[in-house]
Amino acid sequence: MPTSSFLNPPRRTHLPWPNLLAALGCMIYINAPAQTASAGTHDSAASAAATNSAPTYLRDIQPIFMGNCSSCHNQQSRFVYDWLDYKTAYADRWEIKRRIWDSWKGSYYKEAMPIANSPESLALTDEQRLVIKNWVDSGAVRGVAPPPGGPKTEAERIEQGHRLFASICAACHQPTGQGRPNVFPPLAGSDFLNADKNRAIKIVIHGRQGEVVVNGLKFNSSMPGFPLNDDSIANVLTYVYNSFGNSRLQVTPDEVKILRTQPPDATGPSTLPPAKSQFE
């Protein structure tokens, strides 16, 4: 063996394994809580989504019924069930699913509801039909009504009223407020509406049946009372009064609250003369 090799043996490269493993351990330790937190957030979101995907009557179903079914299924109805009442809708839940979903899909022999090609049927979307089906399949839970919000500006109240009008009132009174000739009276430039704000509030609370003269034309149909809270009634009427060429009146929740304790007005022909309104 050469002397140089003996005196200078080859050096071996020592990898710092302990240090490297320690560093990797730190990285894993640092990242693990973040990954766990991320997974936890994902699971929470999934859980929340699963919870929210189960429709409830007060939050999801009653608004659909008010907007699309209330012209027949209301508290004044004599021959059909009042689906605006939870107990009644719950008892009839399987027939509701069959008529709204199964018949519409062709797997149930009775006629679909709403009747095909009716304004209510055309207004009922595929998504709304599916929500009703899922509500029945998931147990037809009553749920809790969305809490009323705090004080709002006039613009915010009108915007909320607009959304309510579009989902509940427009099926009969039309998005333009013009109503349906010989069936539902107009709200646009309505002498009947602008003549008496308190009467309008009580009609939304209690409903109305019988003949009414609006802008010189006679209408004889039924409007159900809607299970809306004081804020919602105030907002939707404020929207109507501030739209369609009406008198720009404001309706407050306190006014609705007071009139809710009073009996409905007597029904029958309107005493207003068949004259043109200044708001037409």
Short mmCIF file of C-alpha atoms in Angstrom, two decimals:
data_model
loop_
_atom_site.label_atom_id
_atom_site.label_comp_id
_atom_site.label_asym_id
_atom_site.label_seq_id
_atom_site.Cartn_x
_atom_site.Cartn_y
_atom_site.Cartn_z
CA MET A 1 0.00 0.00 0.00
CA PRO A 2 1.44 3.37 -0.88
CA THR A 3 2.56 5.44 2.04
CA SER A 4 0.41 8.36 0.97
CA SER A 5 -2.72 6.23 1.15
CA PHE A 6 -1.81 4.98 4.57
CA LEU A 7 -1.03 8.42 5.90
CA ASN A 8 -4.04 10.03 4.19
CA PRO A 9 -6.92 7.56 4.24
CA PRO A 10 -9.95 8.50 2.02
CA ARG A 11 -12.48 10.65 3.76
CA ARG A 12 -16.03 9.42 4.03
CA THR A 13 -18.93 11.77 3.57
CA HIS A 14 -21.21 11.63 6.61
CA LEU A 15 -24.74 12.75 5.97
CA PRO A 16 -26.25 14.61 8.89
CA TRP A 17 -29.15 12.15 9.25
CA PRO A 18 -30.09 13.07 12.81
CA ASN A 19 -30.28 16.75 11.90
CA LEU A 20 -32.15 16.04 8.68
CA LEU A 21 -34.68 13.85 10.42
CA ALA A 22 -35.16 16.44 13.09
CA ALA A 23 -35.83 19.10 10.45
CA LEU A 24 -38.30 16.88 8.64
CA GLY A 25 -40.01 16.15 11.93
CA CYS A 26 -40.39 19.86 12.60
CA MET A 27 -41.88 20.42 9.16
CA ILE A 28 -44.37 17.60 9.65
CA TYR A 29 -45.23 18.88 13.11
CA ILE A 30 -45.72 22.41 11.83
CA ASN A 31 -47.83 21.38 8.84
CA ALA A 32 -49.96 18.79 10.63
CA PRO A 33 -52.07 21.29 12.63
CA ALA A 34 -52.66 23.36 9.50
CA GLN A 35 -53.76 20.26 7.58
CA THR A 36 -55.94 19.18 10.48
CA ALA A 37 -57.45 22.64 10.71
CA SER A 38 -58.02 22.66 6.95
CA ALA A 39 -59.65 19.25 7.12
CA GLY A 40 -61.74 20.39 10.05
CA THR A 41 -62.85 23.47 8.15
CA HIS A 42 -63.74 21.33 5.14
CA ASP A 43 -65.69 18.90 7.30
CA SER A 44 -67.49 21.78 9.01
CA ALA A 45 -68.37 23.32 5.67
CA ALA A 46 -69.56 19.95 4.39
CA SER A 47 -71.59 19.45 7.54
CA ALA A 48 -73.07 22.94 7.24
CA ALA A 49 -73.85 22.34 3.58
CA ALA A 50 -75.49 19.04 4.44
CA THR A 51 -77.51 20.76 7.15
CA ASN A 52 -78.53 23.61 4.86
CA SER A 53 -79.40 21.21 2.04
CA ALA A 54 -82.26 19.77 4.09
CA PRO A 55 -85.12 22.22 3.38
CA THR A 56 -87.41 23.38 6.17
CA TYR A 57 -91.02 24.46 5.84
CA LEU A 58 -90.76 27.99 7.22
CA ARG A 59 -87.48 28.87 5.52
CA ASP A 60 -87.87 27.20 2.13
CA ILE A 61 -91.28 25.66 1.48
CA GLN A 62 -93.85 28.17 2.73
CA PRO A 63 -92.45 30.97 0.51
CA ILE A 64 -92.81 28.67 -2.52
CA PHE A 65 -96.38 27.81 -1.55
CA MET A 66 -97.23 31.48 -1.01
CA GLY A 67 -95.88 32.42 -4.42
CA ASN A 68 -97.20 29.52 -6.49
CA CYS A 69 -99.98 27.66 -4.67
CA SER A 70 -101.81 30.16 -2.45
CA SER A 71 -104.44 31.12 -5.03
CA CYS A 72 -106.00 27.69 -4.37
CA HIS A 73 -104.35 26.30 -1.23
CA ASN A 74 -105.20 28.90 1.41
CA GLN A 75 -107.21 29.26 4.59
CA GLN A 76 -110.36 30.30 2.70
CA SER A 77 -110.33 27.20 0.51
CA ARG A 78 -113.27 24.83 0.89
CA PHE A 79 -112.29 21.92 -1.31
CA VAL A 80 -108.47 21.79 -1.19
CA TYR A 81 -106.00 21.73 1.67
CA ASP A 82 -104.46 24.89 3.12
CA TRP A 83 -100.76 24.39 2.41
CA LEU A 84 -99.93 27.73 4.03
CA ASP A 85 -100.51 25.94 7.35
CA TYR A 86 -97.64 23.67 8.40
CA LYS A 87 -99.74 20.98 10.11
CA THR A 88 -101.95 20.64 7.06
CA ALA A 89 -99.02 20.59 4.64
CA TYR A 90 -97.20 18.03 6.80
CA ALA A 91 -100.23 15.73 6.87
CA ASP A 92 -100.52 16.00 3.08
CA ARG A 93 -96.76 15.92 2.41
CA TRP A 94 -96.63 12.68 0.39
CA GLU A 95 -99.47 13.75 -1.88
CA ILE A 96 -97.73 17.11 -2.31
CA LYS A 97 -94.59 15.32 -3.43
CA ARG A 98 -96.55 13.04 -5.76
CA ARG A 99 -98.46 15.90 -7.38
CA ILE A 100 -95.57 18.36 -7.63
CA TRP A 101 -92.69 15.98 -8.37
CA ASP A 102 -93.77 12.43 -9.28
CA SER A 103 -96.64 13.40 -11.59
CA TRP A 104 -94.49 16.04 -13.20
CA LYS A 105 -91.83 13.34 -13.78
CA GLY A 106 -94.44 10.93 -15.15
CA SER A 107 -94.25 8.40 -12.30
CA TYR A 108 -97.64 9.14 -10.71
CA TYR A 109 -100.98 8.77 -12.42
CA LYS A 110 -102.80 11.83 -11.01
CA GLU A 111 -102.56 15.26 -12.58
CA ALA A 112 -99.58 17.35 -11.66
CA MET A 113 -100.04 20.44 -9.53
CA PRO A 114 -100.04 23.27 -10.32
CA ILE A 115 -102.07 22.42 -13.42
CA ALA A 116 -99.87 22.20 -16.50
CA ASN A 117 -99.43 25.46 -18.44
CA SER A 118 -101.15 27.50 -15.74
CA PRO A 119 -99.39 30.72 -14.65
CA GLU A 120 -98.52 29.06 -11.34
CA SER A 121 -97.08 26.01 -13.08
CA LEU A 122 -95.02 28.12 -15.45
CA ALA A 123 -93.71 30.15 -12.52
CA LEU A 124 -92.71 27.06 -10.50
CA THR A 125 -89.10 26.30 -11.38
CA ASP A 126 -87.36 22.92 -11.56
CA GLU A 127 -85.30 23.91 -8.54
CA GLN A 128 -88.40 24.72 -6.48
CA ARG A 129 -89.98 21.38 -7.38
CA LEU A 130 -86.80 19.63 -6.26
CA VAL A 131 -86.73 21.59 -2.99
CA ILE A 132 -90.29 20.42 -2.24
CA LYS A 133 -89.36 16.80 -3.05
CA ASN A 134 -86.28 16.98 -0.81
CA TRP A 135 -88.32 18.54 1.99
CA VAL A 136 -90.73 15.62 2.02
CA ASP A 137 -87.98 12.99 1.67
CA SER A 138 -85.92 14.51 4.49
CA GLY A 139 -88.75 14.44 7.03
CA ALA A 140 -90.80 17.56 6.22
CA VAL A 141 -89.24 19.55 9.07
CA ARG A 142 -90.99 22.74 10.19
CA GLY A 143 -87.80 24.64 11.02
CA VAL A 144 -87.54 28.20 12.21
CA ALA A 145 -88.58 31.31 10.33
CA PRO A 146 -85.69 33.62 9.39
CA PRO A 147 -85.39 36.27 12.12
CA PRO A 148 -86.43 39.81 11.18
CA GLY A 149 -83.56 42.14 10.55
CA GLY A 150 -82.81 45.32 12.43
CA PRO A 151 -83.80 48.85 11.41
CA LYS A 152 -83.29 49.46 7.70
CA THR A 153 -83.20 52.42 5.40
CA GLU A 154 -86.15 53.16 3.15
CA ALA A 155 -84.20 51.89 0.14
CA GLU A 156 -83.40 48.61 1.90
CA ARG A 157 -87.02 48.14 2.94
CA ILE A 158 -88.22 48.77 -0.61
CA GLU A 159 -85.66 46.30 -1.99
CA GLN A 160 -86.76 43.61 0.47
CA GLY A 161 -90.37 44.37 -0.40
CA HIS A 162 -89.51 44.02 -4.09
CA ARG A 163 -88.10 40.53 -3.51
CA LEU A 164 -91.20 39.50 -1.56
CA PHE A 165 -93.48 40.91 -4.23
CA ALA A 166 -91.62 39.02 -6.97
CA SER A 167 -91.82 35.70 -5.11
CA ILE A 168 -95.33 35.94 -3.64
CA CYS A 169 -97.51 38.60 -5.28
CA ALA A 170 -96.37 38.74 -8.90
CA ALA A 171 -98.00 35.43 -9.87
CA CYS A 172 -101.43 37.06 -9.54
CA HIS A 173 -100.80 40.79 -9.78
CA GLN A 174 -98.01 40.43 -12.38
CA PRO A 175 -94.47 41.86 -12.08
CA THR A 176 -95.74 45.11 -13.63
CA GLY A 177 -98.58 45.43 -11.09
CA GLN A 178 -101.15 45.38 -13.90
CA GLY A 179 -103.03 42.35 -12.56
CA ARG A 180 -104.87 39.89 -14.77
CA PRO A 181 -107.96 41.17 -16.64
CA ASN A 182 -111.26 40.08 -15.10
CA VAL A 183 -109.41 37.95 -12.53
CA PHE A 184 -106.98 39.84 -10.30
CA PRO A 185 -107.16 43.64 -9.88
CA PRO A 186 -104.25 45.89 -10.78
CA LEU A 187 -102.02 47.43 -8.14
CA ALA A 188 -100.58 49.96 -10.58
CA GLY A 189 -102.20 53.35 -10.09
CA SER A 190 -104.92 51.67 -8.01
CA ASP A 191 -107.56 54.00 -6.61
CA PHE A 192 -108.66 51.24 -4.24
CA LEU A 193 -105.14 50.78 -2.88
CA ASN A 194 -104.28 54.47 -2.54
CA ALA A 195 -107.57 55.45 -0.91
CA ASP A 196 -107.02 53.55 2.35
CA LYS A 197 -103.64 52.34 3.60
CA ASN A 198 -105.09 50.64 6.69
CA ARG A 199 -107.49 48.64 4.53
CA ALA A 200 -104.61 47.50 2.35
CA ILE A 201 -102.65 46.34 5.40
CA LYS A 202 -105.62 44.38 6.76
CA ILE A 203 -106.19 42.71 3.39
CA VAL A 204 -102.63 41.39 3.34
CA ILE A 205 -103.03 40.18 6.93
CA HIS A 206 -106.47 38.60 6.66
CA GLY A 207 -107.11 38.21 2.94
CA ARG A 208 -110.26 39.31 1.14
CA GLN A 209 -113.14 37.76 -0.72
CA GLY A 210 -115.90 39.35 -2.73
CA GLU A 211 -116.39 42.00 -5.34
CA VAL A 212 -114.12 45.02 -5.51
CA VAL A 213 -114.08 47.95 -7.94
CA VAL A 214 -110.61 49.11 -8.96
CA ASN A 215 -110.10 51.93 -11.44
CA GLY A 216 -113.68 51.57 -12.58
CA LEU A 217 -113.52 47.81 -13.23
CA LYS A 218 -115.17 45.07 -11.19
CA PHE A 219 -113.23 42.07 -9.88
CA ASN A 220 -114.62 39.19 -7.87
CA SER A 221 -111.88 36.85 -6.74
CA SER A 222 -110.28 35.62 -3.54
CA MET A 223 -107.03 36.78 -1.99
CA PRO A 224 -105.70 34.71 0.92
CA GLY A 225 -104.12 36.19 4.00
CA PHE A 226 -100.41 35.51 4.01
CA PRO A 227 -98.49 34.24 7.07
CA LEU A 228 -95.96 37.06 6.89
CA ASN A 229 -94.46 38.87 9.87
CA ASP A 230 -95.00 42.58 10.51
CA ASP A 231 -91.70 43.59 8.88
CA SER A 232 -92.41 41.64 5.70
CA ILE A 233 -95.93 43.06 5.27
CA ALA A 234 -94.64 46.58 5.88
CA ASN A 235 -91.83 46.11 3.35
CA VAL A 236 -93.92 44.63 0.56
CA LEU A 237 -96.63 47.29 0.90
CA THR A 238 -94.03 50.06 1.05
CA TYR A 239 -92.60 48.67 -2.19
CA VAL A 240 -96.05 48.60 -3.84
CA TYR A 241 -96.90 52.12 -2.69
CA ASN A 242 -93.56 53.37 -4.02
CA SER A 243 -93.91 51.61 -7.38
CA PHE A 244 -96.31 51.46 -10.32
CA GLY A 245 -97.25 55.15 -10.12
CA ASN A 246 -98.77 54.87 -6.64
CA SER A 247 -98.87 57.43 -3.84
CA ARG A 248 -95.40 56.83 -2.28
CA LEU A 249 -96.80 56.08 1.17
CA GLN A 250 -94.73 54.33 3.82
CA VAL A 251 -95.99 51.37 5.86
CA THR A 252 -94.28 50.63 9.18
CA PRO A 253 -94.13 47.38 11.17
CA ASP A 254 -95.82 49.16 14.08
CA GLU A 255 -98.82 50.00 11.89
CA VAL A 256 -99.09 46.37 10.87
CA LYS A 257 -98.76 45.20 14.47
CA ILE A 258 -101.65 47.42 15.60
CA LEU A 259 -103.95 46.44 12.72
CA ARG A 260 -103.20 42.75 13.24
CA THR A 261 -105.19 42.90 16.48
CA GLN A 262 -108.28 44.25 14.67
CA PRO A 263 -110.88 42.10 12.89
CA PRO A 264 -110.90 42.03 9.09
CA ASP A 265 -113.06 44.53 7.27
CA ALA A 266 -116.45 43.36 6.03
CA THR A 267 -116.23 41.94 2.54
CA GLY A 268 -118.52 42.77 -0.31
CA PRO A 269 -118.72 45.25 -3.14
CA SER A 270 -116.43 48.23 -2.81
CA THR A 271 -118.14 51.51 -1.98
CA LEU A 272 -115.68 53.46 -4.11
CA PRO A 273 -117.26 55.11 -7.14
CA PRO A 274 -116.13 53.70 -10.48
CA ALA A 275 -114.10 56.80 -11.26
CA LYS A 276 -110.63 57.14 -12.69
CA SER A 277 -107.85 57.56 -10.19
CA GLN A 278 -105.42 60.49 -10.16
CA PHE A 279 -102.65 57.88 -10.02
CA GLU A 280 -103.54 56.19 -13.32
#
